[in-house]
């Protein structure tokens, strides 16, 4: 019996010593982790301060920032920031500028990558020290989207049509006056060239105007007549995705005719653009109220038929736009305008500006 009790006591002591050893090891590991975490945090805070100083020097707006803990036993902070690249910054030099700025501060640049996406340009950086990545910075530039709406097609099929549809390889929204001699032909050619097509519907302006339109919405027309007229006009322009007004400084200020027009536009599942030939137009607000995807003309580019004037108007319009916002710039089917657009397109900074169809900016 004594021998048995001795064996039990010996075994109990062994278990106790094992447990004690485990506790001591656990305490040791815990103290070591605490020590390493403390050292990491000291280093991380130093790197974080250096990165913060660099960001303040850049003076780029910080859109989002977050510090989160990662890891299981060894839980450490990871910094993430999203910053906005100002529109006037040179993108060619930006990655090297960022690399030099952080490297000179003693921050290790582990990775720097650029991406030119549909709606934005971005520079992604992973920073830290030695082999450790402690911070991720994402610099983004929201592209300015401009839809070029080219009015008054349909009267010819000569050099002007060739200049826009054969010589320009950028997205264009071609607006064709229904009832014109070449409306169908130009629409088919534009569709084949993968351009977007609109109906450029004549509407009565203020004061005197030249007639001769097969379909035109006139003051005093009944709702029934307007709707019939609009349906016929839309059928005359194949592949149409939307409609905007030709003239119309009178009609677009009147709710009754515009409502009739827009109800047909909605039924035909078309977009609508208010050409803004009248400052007191009710067309856009009515369209939005009816649930028609719509936009307004934000800028007439070619009130003067001079290449330099058109280019200056385009660049001034860009300056007024906020990044990420879409806009419509309206111009006309002339050789001068086509040449100006060709020059604009050849020097376009595609990492900052996205030329799009009107359907991509309607709301």
GROMACS .gro file of C-alpha atoms in nm:
model
  363
    1UNK     CA    1   0.000   0.000   0.000
    2UNK     CA    2   0.284   0.236   0.091
    3UNK     CA    3   0.453   0.160  -0.238
    4UNK     CA    4   0.132   0.242  -0.427
    5UNK     CA    5   0.088   0.572  -0.243
    6UNK     CA    6   0.447   0.663  -0.318
    7UNK     CA    7   0.395   0.607  -0.687
    8UNK     CA    8   0.080   0.823  -0.683
    9UNK     CA    9   0.259   1.105  -0.503
   10UNK     CA   10   0.551   1.083  -0.743
   11UNK     CA   11   0.314   1.101  -1.038
   12UNK     CA   12   0.128   1.395  -0.883
   13UNK     CA   13   0.452   1.583  -0.831
   14UNK     CA   14   0.546   1.518  -1.195
   15UNK     CA   15   0.211   1.655  -1.313
   16UNK     CA   16   0.249   1.955  -1.084
   17UNK     CA   17   0.600   2.025  -1.209
   18UNK     CA   18   0.479   1.992  -1.569
   19UNK     CA   19   0.195   2.235  -1.505
   20UNK     CA   20   0.432   2.474  -1.331
   21UNK     CA   21   0.672   2.451  -1.623
   22UNK     CA   22   0.387   2.523  -1.867
   23UNK     CA   23   0.282   2.823  -1.662
   24UNK     CA   24   0.638   2.954  -1.652
   25UNK     CA   25   0.676   2.895  -2.025
   26UNK     CA   26   0.344   3.072  -2.087
   27UNK     CA   27   0.453   3.366  -1.875
   28UNK     CA   28   0.784   3.372  -2.057
   29UNK     CA   29   0.622   3.361  -2.398
   30UNK     CA   30   0.374   3.627  -2.290
   31UNK     CA   31   0.652   3.853  -2.164
   32UNK     CA   32   0.847   3.793  -2.487
   33UNK     CA   33   0.542   3.875  -2.703
   34UNK     CA   34   0.477   4.183  -2.491
   35UNK     CA   35   0.838   4.288  -2.533
   36UNK     CA   36   0.833   4.229  -2.909
   37UNK     CA   37   0.497   4.403  -2.943
   38UNK     CA   38   0.631   4.699  -2.749
   39UNK     CA   39   0.938   4.718  -2.974
   40UNK     CA   40   0.718   4.684  -3.284
   41UNK     CA   41   0.484   4.956  -3.162
   42UNK     CA   42   0.774   5.193  -3.096
   43UNK     CA   43   0.905   5.132  -3.449
   44UNK     CA   44   0.555   5.149  -3.598
   45UNK     CA   45   0.482   5.482  -3.431
   46UNK     CA   46   0.809   5.620  -3.565
   47UNK     CA   47   0.725   5.505  -3.921
   48UNK     CA   48   0.368   5.632  -3.880
   49UNK     CA   49   0.498   5.976  -3.780
   50UNK     CA   50   0.733   5.987  -4.080
   51UNK     CA   51   0.454   5.887  -4.318
   52UNK     CA   52   0.225   6.145  -4.160
   53UNK     CA   53   0.487   6.416  -4.211
   54UNK     CA   54   0.519   6.316  -4.577
   55UNK     CA   55   0.144   6.331  -4.627
   56UNK     CA   56   0.130   6.676  -4.468
   57UNK     CA   57   0.404   6.793  -4.704
   58UNK     CA   58   0.208   6.662  -5.002
   59UNK     CA   59  -0.106   6.844  -4.885
   60UNK     CA   60  -0.327   6.591  -5.066
   61UNK     CA   61  -0.678   6.562  -4.916
   62UNK     CA   62  -0.720   6.250  -4.700
   63UNK     CA   63  -1.047   6.082  -4.798
   64UNK     CA   64  -1.034   5.785  -4.560
   65UNK     CA   65  -0.797   5.656  -4.292
   66UNK     CA   66  -0.800   5.356  -4.063
   67UNK     CA   67  -0.564   5.174  -3.827
   68UNK     CA   68  -0.657   4.812  -3.762
   69UNK     CA   69  -0.497   4.528  -3.566
   70UNK     CA   70  -0.378   4.221  -3.754
   71UNK     CA   71  -0.231   3.892  -3.636
   72UNK     CA   72  -0.332   3.644  -3.366
   73UNK     CA   73  -0.071   3.603  -3.093
   74UNK     CA   74   0.139   3.890  -3.223
   75UNK     CA   75  -0.135   4.152  -3.289
   76UNK     CA   76   0.007   4.467  -3.446
   77UNK     CA   77  -0.136   4.782  -3.610
   78UNK     CA   78  -0.166   4.830  -3.986
   79UNK     CA   79  -0.227   5.180  -4.122
   80UNK     CA   80  -0.442   5.245  -4.429
   81UNK     CA   81  -0.511   5.579  -4.595
   82UNK     CA   82  -0.688   5.685  -4.914
   83UNK     CA   83  -0.583   6.023  -5.051
   84UNK     CA   84  -0.710   6.231  -5.343
   85UNK     CA   85  -0.467   6.338  -5.615
   86UNK     CA   86  -0.535   6.701  -5.714
   87UNK     CA   87  -0.628   6.739  -6.081
   88UNK     CA   88  -0.334   6.970  -6.162
   89UNK     CA   89  -0.066   6.726  -6.040
   90UNK     CA   90   0.167   6.575  -6.302
   91UNK     CA   91   0.097   6.202  -6.305
   92UNK     CA   92   0.413   6.115  -6.498
   93UNK     CA   93   0.635   6.224  -6.209
   94UNK     CA   94   0.408   6.135  -5.918
   95UNK     CA   95   0.519   5.772  -5.847
   96UNK     CA   96   0.888   5.868  -5.842
   97UNK     CA   97   0.812   6.177  -5.635
   98UNK     CA   98   0.630   5.965  -5.375
   99UNK     CA   99   0.907   5.704  -5.367
  100UNK     CA  100   1.177   5.964  -5.312
  101UNK     CA  101   0.983   6.155  -5.050
  102UNK     CA  102   0.917   5.854  -4.826
  103UNK     CA  103   1.259   5.695  -4.884
  104UNK     CA  104   1.433   6.016  -4.779
  105UNK     CA  105   1.241   5.999  -4.451
  106UNK     CA  106   1.371   5.650  -4.378
  107UNK     CA  107   1.053   5.469  -4.479
  108UNK     CA  108   1.096   5.150  -4.681
  109UNK     CA  109   0.892   5.151  -5.004
  110UNK     CA  110   0.805   4.783  -5.050
  111UNK     CA  111   0.581   4.830  -5.352
  112UNK     CA  112   0.447   5.104  -5.574
  113UNK     CA  113   0.193   5.030  -5.846
  114UNK     CA  114  -0.013   5.246  -6.082
  115UNK     CA  115  -0.347   5.157  -6.243
  116UNK     CA  116  -0.546   5.347  -6.505
  117UNK     CA  117  -0.904   5.234  -6.448
  118UNK     CA  118  -1.229   5.337  -6.618
  119UNK     CA  119  -1.335   5.595  -6.359
  120UNK     CA  120  -1.011   5.673  -6.182
  121UNK     CA  121  -0.632   5.663  -6.185
  122UNK     CA  122  -0.459   5.527  -5.876
  123UNK     CA  123  -0.116   5.486  -5.720
  124UNK     CA  124  -0.092   5.209  -5.458
  125UNK     CA  125   0.198   5.208  -5.209
  126UNK     CA  126   0.300   4.955  -4.943
  127UNK     CA  127   0.536   5.103  -4.685
  128UNK     CA  128   0.719   4.993  -4.370
  129UNK     CA  129   1.071   4.894  -4.263
  130UNK     CA  130   1.301   4.604  -4.352
  131UNK     CA  131   1.068   4.317  -4.454
  132UNK     CA  132   0.767   4.446  -4.263
  133UNK     CA  133   0.474   4.620  -4.434
  134UNK     CA  134   0.309   4.858  -4.188
  135UNK     CA  135   0.110   5.099  -4.404
  136UNK     CA  136  -0.090   5.095  -4.727
  137UNK     CA  137  -0.148   5.425  -4.907
  138UNK     CA  138  -0.387   5.457  -5.199
  139UNK     CA  139  -0.370   5.779  -5.402
  140UNK     CA  140  -0.668   5.823  -5.635
  141UNK     CA  141  -0.767   6.073  -5.901
  142UNK     CA  142  -1.134   6.061  -5.995
  143UNK     CA  143  -1.158   6.115  -6.368
  144UNK     CA  144  -1.364   6.395  -6.514
  145UNK     CA  145  -1.620   6.249  -6.753
  146UNK     CA  146  -1.726   6.451  -7.056
  147UNK     CA  147  -1.988   6.343  -7.309
  148UNK     CA  148  -1.961   6.522  -7.643
  149UNK     CA  149  -2.309   6.571  -7.791
  150UNK     CA  150  -2.282   6.669  -8.158
  151UNK     CA  151  -2.599   6.834  -8.293
  152UNK     CA  152  -2.749   6.902  -8.636
  153UNK     CA  153  -2.662   6.589  -8.834
  154UNK     CA  154  -2.882   6.477  -9.123
  155UNK     CA  155  -2.847   6.753  -9.380
  156UNK     CA  156  -2.546   6.605  -9.558
  157UNK     CA  157  -2.338   6.293  -9.597
  158UNK     CA  158  -2.013   6.455  -9.705
  159UNK     CA  159  -1.689   6.576  -9.545
  160UNK     CA  160  -1.848   6.674  -9.213
  161UNK     CA  161  -1.990   6.326  -9.154
  162UNK     CA  162  -1.657   6.172  -9.256
  163UNK     CA  163  -1.466   6.405  -9.021
  164UNK     CA  164  -1.671   6.292  -8.722
  165UNK     CA  165  -1.744   5.928  -8.802
  166UNK     CA  166  -1.434   5.821  -8.995
  167UNK     CA  167  -1.154   6.036  -8.854
  168UNK     CA  168  -1.241   6.049  -8.484
  169UNK     CA  169  -1.199   5.732  -8.280
  170UNK     CA  170  -1.347   5.863  -7.955
  171UNK     CA  171  -1.697   5.820  -7.807
  172UNK     CA  172  -1.939   6.065  -7.968
  173UNK     CA  173  -2.313   6.105  -7.929
  174UNK     CA  174  -2.448   6.194  -8.273
  175UNK     CA  175  -2.775   6.391  -8.264
  176UNK     CA  176  -2.971   6.377  -8.588
  177UNK     CA  177  -3.259   6.604  -8.692
  178UNK     CA  178  -3.549   6.377  -8.797
  179UNK     CA  179  -3.692   6.432  -9.142
  180UNK     CA  180  -3.362   6.551  -9.292
  181UNK     CA  181  -3.243   6.395  -9.620
  182UNK     CA  182  -2.965   6.183  -9.467
  183UNK     CA  183  -3.107   6.110  -9.121
  184UNK     CA  184  -3.138   5.737  -9.179
  185UNK     CA  185  -2.805   5.699  -9.358
  186UNK     CA  186  -2.607   5.891  -9.094
  187UNK     CA  187  -2.777   5.696  -8.815
  188UNK     CA  188  -2.682   5.364  -8.976
  189UNK     CA  189  -2.325   5.479  -9.032
  190UNK     CA  190  -2.290   5.603  -8.674
  191UNK     CA  191  -2.437   5.280  -8.541
  192UNK     CA  192  -2.196   5.074  -8.750
  193UNK     CA  193  -1.910   5.282  -8.610
  194UNK     CA  194  -2.033   5.205  -8.255
  195UNK     CA  195  -2.124   5.565  -8.180
  196UNK     CA  196  -2.432   5.666  -7.983
  197UNK     CA  197  -2.732   5.820  -8.161
  198UNK     CA  198  -2.984   6.080  -8.041
  199UNK     CA  199  -3.292   6.236  -8.198
  200UNK     CA  200  -3.242   6.613  -8.227
  201UNK     CA  201  -3.608   6.710  -8.208
  202UNK     CA  202  -3.701   7.059  -8.338
  203UNK     CA  203  -3.903   7.269  -8.093
  204UNK     CA  204  -4.031   7.623  -8.134
  205UNK     CA  205  -3.795   7.894  -8.007
  206UNK     CA  206  -3.872   8.243  -7.879
  207UNK     CA  207  -3.932   8.493  -8.161
  208UNK     CA  208  -3.909   8.429  -8.532
  209UNK     CA  209  -3.748   8.117  -8.674
  210UNK     CA  210  -3.693   7.944  -9.004
  211UNK     CA  211  -3.931   7.658  -9.073
  212UNK     CA  212  -3.894   7.369  -9.310
  213UNK     CA  213  -3.888   7.093  -9.047
  214UNK     CA  214  -4.092   6.781  -9.112
  215UNK     CA  215  -4.150   6.736  -8.737
  216UNK     CA  216  -4.145   7.032  -8.499
  217UNK     CA  217  -4.324   7.086  -8.168
  218UNK     CA  218  -4.507   7.419  -8.191
  219UNK     CA  219  -4.668   7.642  -7.932
  220UNK     CA  220  -5.035   7.558  -7.880
  221UNK     CA  221  -5.020   7.201  -8.015
  222UNK     CA  222  -5.247   6.950  -7.845
  223UNK     CA  223  -5.104   6.672  -7.631
  224UNK     CA  224  -5.230   6.411  -7.877
  225UNK     CA  225  -5.065   6.581  -8.175
  226UNK     CA  226  -4.735   6.628  -7.989
  227UNK     CA  227  -4.718   6.264  -7.887
  228UNK     CA  228  -4.794   6.143  -8.240
  229UNK     CA  229  -4.530   6.380  -8.380
  230UNK     CA  230  -4.262   6.268  -8.133
  231UNK     CA  231  -4.328   5.898  -8.197
  232UNK     CA  232  -4.294   5.951  -8.573
  233UNK     CA  233  -3.976   6.157  -8.532
  234UNK     CA  234  -3.814   5.887  -8.317
  235UNK     CA  235  -3.896   5.620  -8.576
  236UNK     CA  236  -3.721   5.828  -8.842
  237UNK     CA  237  -3.385   5.797  -8.661
  238UNK     CA  238  -3.291   5.428  -8.626
  239UNK     CA  239  -3.090   5.305  -8.326
  240UNK     CA  240  -3.167   5.619  -8.123
  241UNK     CA  241  -3.080   5.595  -7.753
  242UNK     CA  242  -3.200   5.939  -7.652
  243UNK     CA  243  -3.349   6.274  -7.750
  244UNK     CA  244  -3.250   6.638  -7.706
  245UNK     CA  245  -3.413   6.961  -7.822
  246UNK     CA  246  -3.317   7.152  -8.135
  247UNK     CA  247  -3.392   7.522  -8.067
  248UNK     CA  248  -3.685   7.511  -7.820
  249UNK     CA  249  -3.623   7.823  -7.613
  250UNK     CA  250  -4.003   7.863  -7.596
  251UNK     CA  251  -4.127   7.504  -7.572
  252UNK     CA  252  -3.876   7.395  -7.305
  253UNK     CA  253  -4.014   7.665  -7.073
  254UNK     CA  254  -4.369   7.525  -7.098
  255UNK     CA  255  -4.476   7.231  -6.885
  256UNK     CA  256  -4.767   7.105  -7.098
  257UNK     CA  257  -4.579   7.036  -7.425
  258UNK     CA  258  -4.264   6.917  -7.246
  259UNK     CA  259  -4.461   6.669  -7.038
  260UNK     CA  260  -4.620   6.526  -7.354
  261UNK     CA  261  -4.277   6.495  -7.520
  262UNK     CA  262  -4.117   6.334  -7.216
  263UNK     CA  263  -4.396   6.083  -7.167
  264UNK     CA  264  -4.320   5.949  -7.515
  265UNK     CA  265  -3.946   5.956  -7.440
  266UNK     CA  266  -4.011   5.747  -7.130
  267UNK     CA  267  -4.239   5.504  -7.312
  268UNK     CA  268  -3.975   5.455  -7.581
  269UNK     CA  269  -3.713   5.393  -7.309
  270UNK     CA  270  -3.491   5.679  -7.429
  271UNK     CA  271  -3.263   5.920  -7.243
  272UNK     CA  272  -3.322   6.295  -7.250
  273UNK     CA  273  -3.085   6.591  -7.260
  274UNK     CA  274  -3.201   6.948  -7.211
  275UNK     CA  275  -2.994   7.147  -7.461
  276UNK     CA  276  -3.048   7.453  -7.238
  277UNK     CA  277  -3.146   7.700  -7.505
  278UNK     CA  278  -3.349   7.879  -7.235
  279UNK     CA  279  -3.224   7.970  -6.888
  280UNK     CA  280  -3.572   7.912  -6.742
  281UNK     CA  281  -3.623   7.569  -6.900
  282UNK     CA  282  -3.842   7.325  -6.708
  283UNK     CA  283  -3.736   7.027  -6.921
  284UNK     CA  284  -3.477   6.866  -6.692
  285UNK     CA  285  -3.682   6.889  -6.374
  286UNK     CA  286  -3.986   6.745  -6.554
  287UNK     CA  287  -3.777   6.460  -6.697
  288UNK     CA  288  -3.637   6.372  -6.356
  289UNK     CA  289  -3.985   6.392  -6.206
  290UNK     CA  290  -4.116   6.145  -6.464
  291UNK     CA  291  -3.829   5.905  -6.399
  292UNK     CA  292  -3.658   5.966  -6.734
  293UNK     CA  293  -3.280   5.925  -6.716
  294UNK     CA  294  -3.162   6.269  -6.815
  295UNK     CA  295  -2.892   6.535  -6.815
  296UNK     CA  296  -2.847   6.891  -6.928
  297UNK     CA  297  -2.603   7.061  -7.158
  298UNK     CA  298  -2.332   7.207  -6.933
  299UNK     CA  299  -2.135   7.395  -7.198
  300UNK     CA  300  -2.176   7.517  -7.557
  301UNK     CA  301  -1.833   7.456  -7.707
  302UNK     CA  302  -1.860   7.618  -8.049
  303UNK     CA  303  -2.063   7.938  -8.034
  304UNK     CA  304  -1.772   8.080  -8.235
  305UNK     CA  305  -1.644   7.868  -8.520
  306UNK     CA  306  -1.274   7.897  -8.438
  307UNK     CA  307  -1.054   7.602  -8.342
  308UNK     CA  308  -0.870   7.783  -8.062
  309UNK     CA  309  -1.196   7.916  -7.918
  310UNK     CA  310  -1.347   7.566  -7.910
  311UNK     CA  311  -1.037   7.420  -7.745
  312UNK     CA  312  -1.032   7.698  -7.486
  313UNK     CA  313  -1.400   7.639  -7.406
  314UNK     CA  314  -1.336   7.267  -7.358
  315UNK     CA  315  -1.043   7.320  -7.120
  316UNK     CA  316  -1.230   7.590  -6.928
  317UNK     CA  317  -1.518   7.348  -6.890
  318UNK     CA  318  -1.280   7.085  -6.752
  319UNK     CA  319  -1.150   7.329  -6.492
  320UNK     CA  320  -1.504   7.387  -6.366
  321UNK     CA  321  -1.579   7.016  -6.324
  322UNK     CA  322  -1.532   6.818  -6.006
  323UNK     CA  323  -1.356   6.484  -6.034
  324UNK     CA  324  -1.592   6.191  -6.079
  325UNK     CA  325  -1.878   6.407  -6.204
  326UNK     CA  326  -2.017   6.356  -6.552
  327UNK     CA  327  -2.108   6.639  -6.787
  328UNK     CA  328  -2.243   6.707  -7.135
  329UNK     CA  329  -2.063   6.945  -7.371
  330UNK     CA  330  -2.269   7.038  -7.675
  331UNK     CA  331  -2.135   7.134  -8.016
  332UNK     CA  332  -2.234   7.114  -8.381
  333UNK     CA  333  -2.166   6.917  -8.697
  334UNK     CA  334  -1.912   7.142  -8.869
  335UNK     CA  335  -1.563   7.082  -9.007
  336UNK     CA  336  -1.414   7.340  -8.771
  337UNK     CA  337  -1.564   7.169  -8.467
  338UNK     CA  338  -1.447   6.827  -8.589
  339UNK     CA  339  -1.091   6.957  -8.632
  340UNK     CA  340  -1.094   7.118  -8.288
  341UNK     CA  341  -1.216   6.795  -8.126
  342UNK     CA  342  -0.949   6.599  -8.311
  343UNK     CA  343  -0.681   6.827  -8.165
  344UNK     CA  344  -0.833   6.801  -7.817
  345UNK     CA  345  -0.846   6.421  -7.838
  346UNK     CA  346  -0.485   6.393  -7.956
  347UNK     CA  347  -0.359   6.571  -7.643
  348UNK     CA  348  -0.609   6.429  -7.396
  349UNK     CA  349  -0.470   6.311  -7.061
  350UNK     CA  350  -0.656   5.981  -7.047
  351UNK     CA  351  -0.552   5.920  -6.687
  352UNK     CA  352  -0.749   6.230  -6.587
  353UNK     CA  353  -1.026   6.268  -6.846
  354UNK     CA  354  -1.268   6.012  -6.982
  355UNK     CA  355  -1.465   6.094  -7.296
  356UNK     CA  356  -1.791   5.900  -7.276
  357UNK     CA  357  -2.134   5.866  -7.432
  358UNK     CA  358  -2.423   6.075  -7.301
  359UNK     CA  359  -2.582   5.754  -7.170
  360UNK     CA  360  -2.292   5.729  -6.922
  361UNK     CA  361  -2.365   6.064  -6.755
  362UNK     CA  362  -2.745   6.072  -6.740
  363UNK     CA  363  -2.912   6.036  -6.401
   0.00000   0.00000   0.00000
